[in-house]
Coordinates of C-alpha atoms in Angstrom, one line a residue:
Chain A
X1082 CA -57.5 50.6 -70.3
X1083 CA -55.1 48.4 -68.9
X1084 CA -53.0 45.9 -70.7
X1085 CA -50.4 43.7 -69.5
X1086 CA -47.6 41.7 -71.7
X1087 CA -45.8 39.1 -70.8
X1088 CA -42.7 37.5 -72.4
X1089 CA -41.1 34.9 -73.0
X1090 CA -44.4 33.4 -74.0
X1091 CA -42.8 29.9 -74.4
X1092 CA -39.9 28.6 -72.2
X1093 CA -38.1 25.7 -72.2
X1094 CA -35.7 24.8 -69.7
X1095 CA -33.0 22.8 -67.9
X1096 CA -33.5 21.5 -64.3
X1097 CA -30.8 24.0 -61.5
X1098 CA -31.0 27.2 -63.9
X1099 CA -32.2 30.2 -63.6
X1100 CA -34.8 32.5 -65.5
X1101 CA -36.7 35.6 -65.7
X1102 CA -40.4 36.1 -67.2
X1103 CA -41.1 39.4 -67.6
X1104 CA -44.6 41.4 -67.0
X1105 CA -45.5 44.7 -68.6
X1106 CA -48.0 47.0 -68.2
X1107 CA -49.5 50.1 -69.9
X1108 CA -51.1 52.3 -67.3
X1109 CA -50.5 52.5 -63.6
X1110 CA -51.5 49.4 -62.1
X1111 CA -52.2 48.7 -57.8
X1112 CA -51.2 45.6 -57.6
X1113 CA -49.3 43.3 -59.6
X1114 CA -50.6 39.7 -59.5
X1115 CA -48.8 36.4 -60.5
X1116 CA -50.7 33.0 -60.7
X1117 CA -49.7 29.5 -61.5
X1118 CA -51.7 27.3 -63.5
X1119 CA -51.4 23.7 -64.2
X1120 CA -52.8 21.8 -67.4
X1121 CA -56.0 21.5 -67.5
X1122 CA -56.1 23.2 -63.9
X1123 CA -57.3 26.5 -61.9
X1124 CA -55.3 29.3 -61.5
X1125 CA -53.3 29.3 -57.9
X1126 CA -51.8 32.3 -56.4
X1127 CA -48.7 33.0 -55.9
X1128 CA -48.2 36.5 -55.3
X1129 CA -50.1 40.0 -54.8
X1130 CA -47.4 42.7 -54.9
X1131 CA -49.0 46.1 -53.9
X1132 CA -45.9 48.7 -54.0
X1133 CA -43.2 49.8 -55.9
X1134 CA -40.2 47.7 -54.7
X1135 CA -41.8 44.9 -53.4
X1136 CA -40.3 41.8 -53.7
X1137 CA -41.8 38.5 -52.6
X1138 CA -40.2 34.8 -52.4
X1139 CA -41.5 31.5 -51.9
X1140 CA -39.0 28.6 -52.3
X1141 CA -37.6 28.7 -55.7
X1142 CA -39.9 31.7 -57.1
X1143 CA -39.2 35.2 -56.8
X1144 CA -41.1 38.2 -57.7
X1145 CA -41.0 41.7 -57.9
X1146 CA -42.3 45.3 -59.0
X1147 CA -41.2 47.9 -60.5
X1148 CA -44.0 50.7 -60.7
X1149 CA -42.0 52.9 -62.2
X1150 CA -41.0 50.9 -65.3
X1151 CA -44.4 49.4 -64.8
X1152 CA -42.7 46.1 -65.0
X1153 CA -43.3 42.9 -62.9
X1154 CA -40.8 40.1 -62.7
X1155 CA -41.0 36.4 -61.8
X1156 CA -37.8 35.0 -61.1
X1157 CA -36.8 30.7 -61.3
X1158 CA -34.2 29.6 -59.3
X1159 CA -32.4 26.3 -59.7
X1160 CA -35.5 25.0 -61.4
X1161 CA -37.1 22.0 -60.8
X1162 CA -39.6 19.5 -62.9
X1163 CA -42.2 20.7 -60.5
X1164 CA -42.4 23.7 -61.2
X1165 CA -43.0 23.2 -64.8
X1166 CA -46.4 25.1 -65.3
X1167 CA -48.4 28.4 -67.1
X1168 CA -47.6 31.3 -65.2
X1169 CA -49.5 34.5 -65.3
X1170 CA -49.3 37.9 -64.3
X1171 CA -52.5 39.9 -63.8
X1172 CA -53.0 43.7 -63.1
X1173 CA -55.6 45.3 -61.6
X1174 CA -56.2 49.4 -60.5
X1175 CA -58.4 50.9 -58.0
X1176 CA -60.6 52.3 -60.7
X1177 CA -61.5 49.0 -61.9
X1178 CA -61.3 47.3 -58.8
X1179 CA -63.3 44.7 -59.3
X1180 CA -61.8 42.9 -61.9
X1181 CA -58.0 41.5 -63.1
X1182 CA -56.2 42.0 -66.6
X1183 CA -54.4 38.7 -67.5
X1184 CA -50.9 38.3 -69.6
X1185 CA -51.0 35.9 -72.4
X1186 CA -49.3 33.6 -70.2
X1187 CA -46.3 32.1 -70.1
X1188 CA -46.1 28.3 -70.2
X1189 CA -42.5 26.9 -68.9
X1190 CA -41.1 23.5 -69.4
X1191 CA -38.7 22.4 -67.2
X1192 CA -36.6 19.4 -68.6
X1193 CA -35.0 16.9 -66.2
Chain B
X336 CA -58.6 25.7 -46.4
X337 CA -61.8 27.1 -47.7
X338 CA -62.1 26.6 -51.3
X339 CA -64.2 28.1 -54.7
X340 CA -66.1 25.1 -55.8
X341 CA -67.8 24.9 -59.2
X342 CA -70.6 22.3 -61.0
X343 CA -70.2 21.2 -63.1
X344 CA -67.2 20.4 -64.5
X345 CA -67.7 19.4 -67.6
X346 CA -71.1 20.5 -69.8
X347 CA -71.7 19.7 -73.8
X348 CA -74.6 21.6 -75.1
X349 CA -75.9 22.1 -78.2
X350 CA -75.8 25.6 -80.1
X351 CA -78.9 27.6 -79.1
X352 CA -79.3 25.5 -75.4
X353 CA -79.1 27.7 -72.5
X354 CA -76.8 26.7 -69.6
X355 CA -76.5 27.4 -66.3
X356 CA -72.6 27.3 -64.7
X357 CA -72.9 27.2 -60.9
X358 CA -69.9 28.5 -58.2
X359 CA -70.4 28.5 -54.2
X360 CA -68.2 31.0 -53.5
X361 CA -66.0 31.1 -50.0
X362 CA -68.2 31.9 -47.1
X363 CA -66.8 35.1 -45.7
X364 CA -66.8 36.8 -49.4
X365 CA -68.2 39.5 -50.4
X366 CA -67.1 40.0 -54.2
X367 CA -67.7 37.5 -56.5
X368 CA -66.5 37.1 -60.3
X369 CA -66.9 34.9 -63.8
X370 CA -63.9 34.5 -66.0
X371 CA -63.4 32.6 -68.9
X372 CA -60.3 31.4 -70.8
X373 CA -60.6 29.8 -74.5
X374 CA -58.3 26.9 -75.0
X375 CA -54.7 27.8 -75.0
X376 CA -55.3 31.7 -74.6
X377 CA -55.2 34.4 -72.0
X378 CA -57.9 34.7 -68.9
X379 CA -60.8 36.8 -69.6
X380 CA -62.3 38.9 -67.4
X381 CA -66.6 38.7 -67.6
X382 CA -68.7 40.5 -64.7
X383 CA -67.6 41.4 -61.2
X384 CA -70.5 40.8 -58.7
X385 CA -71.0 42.8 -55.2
X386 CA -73.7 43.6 -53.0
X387 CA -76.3 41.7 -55.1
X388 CA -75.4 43.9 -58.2
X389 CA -73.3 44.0 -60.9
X390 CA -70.4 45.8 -60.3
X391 CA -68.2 46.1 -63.8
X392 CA -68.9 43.8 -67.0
X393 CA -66.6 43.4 -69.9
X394 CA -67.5 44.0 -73.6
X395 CA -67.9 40.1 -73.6
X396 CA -70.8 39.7 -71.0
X397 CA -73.6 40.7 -73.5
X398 CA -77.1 40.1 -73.2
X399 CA -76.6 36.9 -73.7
X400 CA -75.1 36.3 -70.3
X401 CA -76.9 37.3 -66.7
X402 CA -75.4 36.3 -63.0
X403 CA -77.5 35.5 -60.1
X404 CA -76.8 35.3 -56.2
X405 CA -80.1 32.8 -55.7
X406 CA -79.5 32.4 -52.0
X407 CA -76.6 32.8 -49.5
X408 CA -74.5 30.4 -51.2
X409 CA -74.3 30.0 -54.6
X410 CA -73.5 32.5 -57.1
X411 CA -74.8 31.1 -61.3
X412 CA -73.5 32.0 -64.7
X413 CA -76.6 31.7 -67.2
X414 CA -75.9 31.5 -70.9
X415 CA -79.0 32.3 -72.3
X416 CA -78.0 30.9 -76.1
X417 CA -75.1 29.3 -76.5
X418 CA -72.5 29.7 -79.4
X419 CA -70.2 28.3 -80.6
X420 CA -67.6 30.5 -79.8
X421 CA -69.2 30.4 -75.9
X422 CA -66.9 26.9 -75.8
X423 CA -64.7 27.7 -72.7
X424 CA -63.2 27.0 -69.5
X425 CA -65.2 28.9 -67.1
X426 CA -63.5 30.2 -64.0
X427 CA -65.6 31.6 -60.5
X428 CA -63.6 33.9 -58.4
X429 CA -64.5 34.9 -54.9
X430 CA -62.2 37.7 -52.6
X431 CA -62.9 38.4 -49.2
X432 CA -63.9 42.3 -48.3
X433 CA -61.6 45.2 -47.7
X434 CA -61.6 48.5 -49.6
X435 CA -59.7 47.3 -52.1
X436 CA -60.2 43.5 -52.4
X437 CA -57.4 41.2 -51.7
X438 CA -56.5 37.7 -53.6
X439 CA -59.1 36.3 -56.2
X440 CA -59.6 32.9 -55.3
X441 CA -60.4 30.8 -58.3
X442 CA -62.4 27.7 -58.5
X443 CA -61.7 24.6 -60.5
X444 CA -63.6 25.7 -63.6
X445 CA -66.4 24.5 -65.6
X446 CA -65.5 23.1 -69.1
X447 CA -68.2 24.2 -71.8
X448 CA -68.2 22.4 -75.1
X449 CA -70.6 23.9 -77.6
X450 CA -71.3 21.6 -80.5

């Protein structure tokens, strides 16, 4: 059964750094998902990543995968207030195709 | 851009009520999904629907809980009796076709409040 972790759950942060959130899983996963979801909001995607080594970036986010170490990564960059949000990473394998394994989450703050 | 829509978006029911949750799904999909995410936790997956059958179901989706395509468009959620615990954002999914589907596109949700 696949499980995915992520951490930090919780992170707070100042506007122009930079910071990681991490995304573990416990059995081979296809494809590594990350989603971004607003208060009260839907989930949006952001990215699929479907081998190891992939790395995908859009504006200020950055992600990649790491089958190997079964590890995901989403990447901030010079953060800004908008992209304060929940982000999630969700795993899904070929066996199970059908549905997506969620992380807890991890809800960033950026501060001004 | 073609969107996952969901009605309604709010429902309070009492304990014991059935409910119905309704998702049109994006027109060119072929796989179609229910999650659900309790305040302040994780997304839950429920029941994965293809070809007018249930593909996978988790441990959640008892028999409490059935899916229906009723016509070309919509694609329902029924709660047969509600709980308590049944008190939920409730997410629709839709991904187009391919061998292994794509992107899950998620609708706006449905807030259940069971009192």
């Amino acid at each position: 059964e696949l499980k995915v972790e992520q951490n930090p759950l919780f992170l707070s942060m100042q506007e122009g750094k930079n910071y990681t959130i991490y995304c573990n899983y416990s059995t081979t996963s296809d494809r590594l998902y990350w989603y971004r979801q607003d208060p009260g909001k839907s989930l949006e995607s952001l990215f699929v990543l479907l081998s190891n080594g992939a790395v995908k970036q859009e504006g200020r986010l950055m992600a990649s995968l790491d089958t190997k170490a079964r590890l995901s990564t989403l990447h901030i960059t010079a953060a800004v207030h908008d992209l304060s949000a929940t982000y999630f990473c969700a795993g899904a394998w070929i066996q199970g195709a059908q549905k997506l394994v969620f992380g807890q989450g991890t809800r960033l703050t950026i501060n001004p | 851009e073609p969107e996952v829509t969901q009605t309604p978006s709010h429902q309070v029911t009492q304990m014991g009520q059935e409910v119905i949750l309704r998702c049109v799904p994006i027109s060119n999909h072929l796989y179609f999904y229910w999650y659900r995410q309790i305040l302040g936790q994780k997304v839950e997956f429920l029941v994965s629907f293809y070809n007018n059958e249930i593909s996978e179901k988790s441990e959640i989706f008892d028999d409490q809980f059935s899916v229906e395509r009723p016509d070309g468009s919509n694609f329902t959620l029924k709660i047969r009796s509600t709980k308590l615990e049944d008190s939920a954002m409730y997410f629709c999914a839709s991904s187009a076709p391919g061998r292994f589907p794509e992107t899950q596109y998620f609708g706006p949700g449905t807030r259940l409040l069971v009192l």
